[in-house]
Amino acid sequence: MKRFVLVLFAVSPLAVGYWLSYALQKFNWAGGVPFMISILFLVYWFLIGYFSVRLTKSARESLLIGNSFAALVLLLNVFQEVLLHRFFLNGIGTATQNFYLPMIPLSVKIGFFIPHHAFWGTCILAFILMAAVYYFGYSFKQKRLNRYPAA
């Protein structure tokens, strides 16, 4: 049951991405608002990693389960963009784009120094950021548990 909860959290960026897509279109957000949402999403992903300590037995298991859906979406993004040169015209194509949407503003700012990279390069950068922040959250909680066992 605990692993199932972690799988639900691993899929949660999809819901956040759909919400953000709707909000960007409905409220015509641009500039600083999407960037701040990226920062808030990183805080959320840090907390997912932080709380995943109690849901799994090891750091490896937590990282694999917590980022498995993100890795699958990344593979689908690369497949669609590099091999097909287009996104699927169905729910899978939309979902793969919306999954990383909360991280895109921050990834674009960081990836600004990488010349001429495609959307899939931005998604790779977003995946690396998400995995790193998740791991930092997990490590932070693990260190707290080692220092203060009752916490």
XYZ file of N, CA and C in Angstrom:
453
model
N 0.815 -1.193 0.000
C 0.000 0.000 0.000
C 0.861 1.261 0.000
N 1.961 1.230 0.741
C 2.828 2.399 0.810
C 3.445 2.702 -0.550
N 3.829 1.662 -1.272
C 4.419 1.871 -2.598
C 3.382 2.423 -3.573
N 2.138 2.002 -3.425
C 1.072 2.525 -4.277
C 0.887 4.021 -4.057
N 0.979 4.464 -2.816
C 0.899 5.902 -2.517
C 2.043 6.635 -3.208
N 3.227 6.067 -3.180
C 4.374 6.688 -3.833
C 4.183 6.727 -5.353
N 3.583 5.689 -5.917
C 3.296 5.692 -7.361
C 2.295 6.800 -7.694
N 1.308 6.997 -6.843
C 0.358 8.093 -7.065
C 1.065 9.442 -7.027
N 1.995 9.614 -6.088
C 2.767 10.851 -6.044
C 3.647 10.996 -7.284
N 4.150 9.883 -7.802
C 4.992 9.929 -9.000
C 4.204 10.380 -10.219
N 2.918 10.096 -10.248
C 2.059 10.491 -11.360
C 1.503 11.905 -11.156
N 1.593 12.448 -9.963
C 0.987 13.741 -9.636
C 1.459 14.915 -10.503
N 2.687 14.944 -11.019
C 3.027 16.069 -11.895
C 2.143 16.161 -13.135
N 1.549 15.059 -13.529
C 0.630 15.082 -14.660
C -0.597 15.933 -14.332
N -1.160 15.735 -13.147
C -2.313 16.540 -12.722
C -1.925 18.010 -12.571
N -0.749 18.258 -12.003
C -0.272 19.639 -11.856
C -0.072 20.265 -13.234
N 0.458 19.492 -14.178
C 0.676 19.992 -15.532
C -0.616 20.336 -16.240
N -1.640 19.494 -16.101
C -2.943 19.800 -16.707
C -3.559 21.036 -16.072
N -3.459 21.149 -14.752
C -3.966 22.338 -14.078
C -3.231 23.589 -14.561
N -1.913 23.504 -14.666
C -1.125 24.644 -15.102
C -1.443 25.015 -16.547
N -1.625 24.027 -17.403
C -1.991 24.291 -18.789
C -3.314 25.048 -18.863
N -4.276 24.599 -18.074
C -5.568 25.281 -18.029
C -5.412 26.715 -17.520
N -4.666 26.886 -16.434
C -4.502 28.211 -15.838
C -3.757 29.159 -16.770
N -2.742 28.651 -17.469
C -2.001 29.504 -18.404
C -2.912 30.013 -19.517
N -3.802 29.168 -19.977
C -4.716 29.570 -21.045
C -5.852 30.441 -20.521
N -6.403 30.085 -19.381
C -7.559 30.801 -18.830
C -7.185 32.194 -18.337
N -6.087 32.304 -17.595
C -5.711 33.565 -16.972
C -4.616 34.310 -17.729
N -4.161 33.725 -18.834
C -3.142 34.352 -19.674
C -1.885 34.692 -18.865
N -1.457 33.745 -18.047
C -0.268 33.953 -17.238
C 0.970 33.924 -18.122
N 1.906 34.772 -17.800
C 3.183 34.793 -18.514
C 4.236 35.392 -17.586
N 5.489 35.205 -17.943
C 6.579 35.830 -17.199
C 6.865 35.182 -15.867
N 6.670 35.956 -14.796
C 7.073 35.522 -13.467
C 6.181 34.480 -12.827
N 4.900 34.473 -13.169
C 3.978 33.526 -12.532
C 4.348 32.074 -12.852
N 4.530 31.689 -14.123
C 4.947 30.303 -14.377
C 6.292 29.947 -13.748
N 7.205 30.923 -13.688
C 8.499 30.670 -13.060
C 8.330 30.400 -11.568
N 7.472 31.168 -10.905
C 7.222 30.942 -9.481
C 6.523 29.601 -9.253
N 5.659 29.211 -10.175
C 5.018 27.903 -10.058
C 6.068 26.799 -10.190
N 7.077 27.009 -11.044
C 8.173 26.036 -11.155
C 8.915 25.897 -9.837
N 9.176 27.008 -9.194
C 9.862 26.975 -7.896
C 8.993 26.259 -6.860
N 7.701 26.573 -6.830
C 6.799 25.905 -5.894
C 6.700 24.412 -6.187
N 6.723 24.053 -7.470
C 6.695 22.640 -7.820
C 7.950 21.929 -7.327
N 9.098 22.582 -7.406
C 10.328 21.975 -6.884
C 10.231 21.759 -5.376
N 9.626 22.706 -4.678
C 9.416 22.538 -3.237
C 8.492 21.338 -2.992
N 7.438 21.239 -3.783
C 6.517 20.093 -3.681
C 7.259 18.791 -3.943
N 8.112 18.743 -4.964
C 8.834 17.517 -5.302
C 9.871 17.173 -4.228
N 10.474 18.185 -3.620
C 11.375 17.986 -2.492
C 10.618 17.308 -1.344
N 9.404 17.782 -1.065
C 8.604 17.207 0.017
C 8.168 15.778 -0.298
N 7.912 15.486 -1.573
C 7.584 14.108 -1.950
C 8.782 13.206 -1.625
N 9.979 13.646 -2.004
C 11.177 12.881 -1.668
C 11.374 12.772 -0.163
N 11.091 13.858 0.543
C 11.240 13.901 1.998
C 10.339 12.870 2.674
N 9.074 12.827 2.265
C 8.121 11.912 2.899
C 8.215 10.486 2.374
N 8.926 10.287 1.278
C 9.042 8.933 0.729
C 9.962 8.037 1.559
N 10.696 8.611 2.501
C 11.579 7.811 3.355
C 10.783 6.748 4.099
N 9.624 7.107 4.576
C 8.802 6.173 5.342
C 7.999 5.223 4.449
N 8.017 5.450 3.143
C 7.215 4.628 2.234
C 8.014 3.508 1.575
N 9.332 3.579 1.625
C 10.168 2.576 0.968
C 11.255 2.106 1.920
N 11.972 1.059 1.485
C 13.012 0.480 2.326
C 14.396 1.053 2.066
N 14.615 1.600 0.857
C 15.948 2.103 0.531
C 15.845 3.333 -0.356
N 16.946 4.050 -0.453
C 16.991 5.234 -1.315
C 16.817 4.847 -2.777
N 17.418 3.739 -3.170
C 17.310 3.292 -4.563
C 15.860 2.995 -4.929
N 15.183 2.278 -4.048
C 13.781 1.946 -4.308
C 12.927 3.210 -4.391
N 13.167 4.140 -3.497
C 12.418 5.388 -3.497
C 12.660 6.182 -4.780
N 13.921 6.289 -5.176
C 14.228 7.025 -6.404
C 13.640 6.347 -7.633
N 13.699 5.030 -7.685
C 13.158 4.323 -8.846
C 11.647 4.446 -8.938
N 10.963 4.264 -7.825
C 9.502 4.369 -7.858
C 9.076 5.825 -8.043
N 9.706 6.722 -7.316
C 9.318 8.127 -7.356
C 9.564 8.804 -8.687
N 10.558 8.359 -9.429
C 10.881 8.995 -10.707
C 10.645 8.086 -11.906
N 10.035 6.924 -11.692
C 9.824 5.990 -12.794
C 8.865 6.540 -13.840
N 7.795 7.154 -13.398
C 6.832 7.708 -14.351
C 7.456 8.874 -15.121
N 8.274 9.670 -14.443
C 8.967 10.775 -15.112
C 9.930 10.247 -16.173
N 10.602 9.146 -15.873
C 11.512 8.541 -16.854
C 10.737 7.990 -18.049
N 9.594 7.359 -17.795
C 8.762 6.844 -18.882
C 8.267 7.979 -19.776
N 7.816 9.055 -19.178
C 7.351 10.208 -19.953
C 8.509 10.818 -20.735
N 9.692 10.858 -20.144
C 10.856 11.375 -20.856
C 11.168 10.520 -22.080
N 11.131 9.201 -21.918
C 11.361 8.310 -23.058
C 10.321 8.532 -24.153
N 9.068 8.695 -23.763
C 8.019 8.966 -24.751
C 8.240 10.303 -25.453
N 8.661 11.321 -24.703
C 8.964 12.624 -25.308
C 10.075 12.518 -26.343
N 11.153 11.858 -25.962
C 12.288 11.710 -26.881
C 11.876 10.887 -28.099
N 11.129 9.807 -27.894
C 10.661 8.987 -29.005
C 9.816 9.805 -29.972
N 8.870 10.564 -29.423
C 7.977 11.336 -30.275
C 8.711 12.442 -31.032
N 9.592 13.124 -30.350
C 10.222 14.284 -30.971
C 11.415 13.913 -31.855
N 12.216 12.945 -31.432
C 13.420 12.604 -32.199
C 13.102 11.634 -33.330
N 12.354 10.581 -33.040
C 12.091 9.574 -34.067
C 10.899 9.916 -34.957
N 9.820 10.422 -34.370
C 8.630 10.727 -35.153
C 8.595 12.162 -35.672
N 9.357 13.044 -35.046
C 9.401 14.472 -35.378
C 8.058 15.160 -35.173
N 7.248 14.620 -34.304
C 5.971 15.220 -33.932
C 5.463 14.496 -32.694
N 4.503 15.123 -32.017
C 3.876 14.480 -30.873
C 2.635 13.735 -31.335
N 2.276 12.691 -30.585
C 1.051 11.962 -30.889
C -0.134 12.927 -30.833
N -1.114 12.700 -31.671
C -2.286 13.572 -31.708
C -3.417 13.005 -30.855
N -3.067 12.480 -29.702
C -4.060 11.911 -28.793
C -3.691 12.283 -27.362
N -4.322 11.632 -26.410
C -4.083 11.935 -25.000
C -2.660 11.667 -24.547
N -2.000 10.686 -25.150
C -0.616 10.385 -24.764
C 0.306 11.537 -25.151
N 0.111 12.088 -26.341
C 0.928 13.225 -26.771
C 0.714 14.442 -25.895
N -0.521 14.687 -25.517
C -0.825 15.814 -24.627
C -0.267 15.574 -23.236
N -0.432 14.362 -22.741
C 0.027 14.047 -21.390
C 1.539 14.168 -21.267
N 2.271 13.722 -22.288
C 3.728 13.794 -22.201
C 4.224 15.231 -22.209
N 3.498 16.107 -22.857
C 3.881 17.516 -22.842
C 3.505 18.187 -21.529
N 2.337 17.836 -20.996
C 1.869 18.467 -19.757
C 2.586 17.960 -18.517
N 3.160 16.765 -18.562
C 3.828 16.218 -17.386
C 4.968 17.134 -16.931
N 5.777 17.587 -17.866
C 6.918 18.430 -17.511
C 6.595 19.917 -17.522
N 5.358 20.291 -17.825
C 4.995 21.696 -17.913
C 5.322 22.510 -16.660
N 5.113 21.990 -15.438
C 5.479 22.789 -14.266
C 6.974 23.105 -14.189
N 7.807 22.287 -14.805
C 9.256 22.494 -14.732
C 9.829 23.260 -15.933
N 9.061 23.435 -16.979
C 9.580 24.028 -18.212
C 10.117 25.451 -18.012
N 9.395 26.374 -17.328
C 9.953 27.733 -17.186
C 11.335 27.752 -16.524
N 11.512 26.955 -15.479
C 12.806 26.911 -14.792
C 13.858 26.221 -15.659
N 13.482 25.148 -16.325
C 14.425 24.427 -17.190
C 14.882 25.280 -18.360
N 13.976 26.083 -18.892
C 14.351 26.968 -20.002
C 15.342 28.019 -19.531
N 15.117 28.554 -18.319
C 16.067 29.551 -17.789
C 17.438 28.940 -17.558
N 17.482 27.736 -17.020
C 18.764 27.073 -16.796
C 19.380 26.637 -18.118
N 18.553 26.139 -19.021
C 19.026 25.663 -20.315
C 19.328 26.763 -21.304
N 19.168 28.000 -20.891
C 19.456 29.137 -21.762
C 20.895 29.102 -22.267
N 21.771 28.528 -21.479
C 23.184 28.501 -21.836
C 23.536 27.338 -22.761
N 22.578 26.470 -23.025
C 22.789 25.370 -23.965
C 22.247 25.823 -25.318
N 23.099 26.052 -26.286
C 22.605 26.602 -27.553
C 21.825 25.579 -28.372
N 20.762 26.039 -28.985
C 19.991 25.276 -29.967
C 19.570 23.893 -29.476
N 18.899 23.842 -28.365
C 18.397 22.549 -27.910
C 16.881 22.496 -28.118
N 16.395 21.306 -28.359
C 14.980 21.098 -28.642
C 14.199 20.913 -27.347
N 12.902 20.719 -27.481
C 12.038 20.522 -26.327
C 12.454 19.300 -25.524
N 12.876 18.254 -26.200
C 13.269 17.055 -25.466
C 14.517 17.318 -24.625
N 15.392 18.228 -25.054
C 16.543 18.612 -24.234
C 16.101 19.338 -22.976
N 15.079 20.168 -23.115
C 14.522 20.848 -21.951
C 13.874 19.837 -21.005
N 13.233 18.827 -21.567
C 12.619 17.777 -20.731
C 13.681 16.961 -20.000
N 14.792 16.700 -20.650
C 15.891 15.982 -19.985
C 16.408 16.804 -18.816
N 16.574 18.103 -19.034
C 17.014 18.980 -17.950
C 15.988 19.008 -16.822
N 14.703 19.036 -17.163
C 13.652 19.014 -16.144
C 13.694 17.708 -15.356
N 13.912 16.598 -16.053
C 14.001 15.301 -15.367
C 15.188 15.278 -14.407
N 16.318 15.776 -14.839
C 17.503 15.808 -13.977
C 17.230 16.660 -12.738
N 16.602 17.814 -12.931
C 16.267 18.674 -11.791
C 15.302 17.984 -10.835
N 14.277 17.343 -11.398
C 13.302 16.656 -10.547
C 13.946 15.514 -9.768
N 14.770 14.718 -10.428
C 15.416 13.598 -9.750
C 16.369 14.098 -8.664
N 17.108 15.166 -8.952
C 18.047 15.710 -7.963
C 17.312 16.272 -6.753
N 16.251 17.027 -6.986
C 15.495 17.615 -5.873
C 14.819 16.521 -5.049
N 14.306 15.505 -5.711
C 13.697 14.366 -5.013
C 14.742 13.690 -4.118
N 15.924 13.460 -4.669
C 16.993 12.825 -3.903
C 17.420 13.699 -2.723
N 17.494 15.019 -2.924
C 17.852 15.912 -1.820
C 16.804 15.852 -0.713
N 15.533 15.783 -1.090
C 14.477 15.656 -0.084
C 14.600 14.358 0.690
N 14.853 13.264 -0.033
C 15.027 11.967 0.614
C 16.235 12.001 1.550
N 17.349 12.521 1.070
C 18.583 12.568 1.877
C 18.421 13.445 3.106
N 17.720 14.562 2.949
C 17.516 15.471 4.070
C 16.749 14.767 5.190
N 15.686 14.066 4.830
C 14.901 13.338 5.836
C 15.714 12.190 6.433
N 16.476 11.495 5.593
C 17.285 10.376 6.080
C 18.316 10.866 7.103
N 18.930 11.999 6.841
C 19.901 12.556 7.793
C 19.213 12.962 9.093
N 18.008 13.516 8.975
C 17.268 13.886 10.185
C 16.916 12.653 11.000
N 16.521 11.577 10.326
C 16.191 10.344 11.050
C 17.416 9.746 11.719
N 18.558 9.838 11.067
C 19.779 9.328 11.671
C 20.229 10.164 12.860
N 19.987 11.468 12.769
C 20.397 12.356 13.848
C 19.390 12.324 15.000
N 18.105 12.361 14.652
C 17.035 12.358 15.652
C 16.101 11.182 15.352
N 16.352 10.003 15.858
C 15.567 8.801 15.503
C 14.072 8.914 15.766
N 13.639 9.732 16.698
C 12.208 9.847 16.996
C 11.490 10.773 16.021
N 12.205 11.492 15.153
C 11.568 12.492 14.277
C 10.773 11.843 13.184
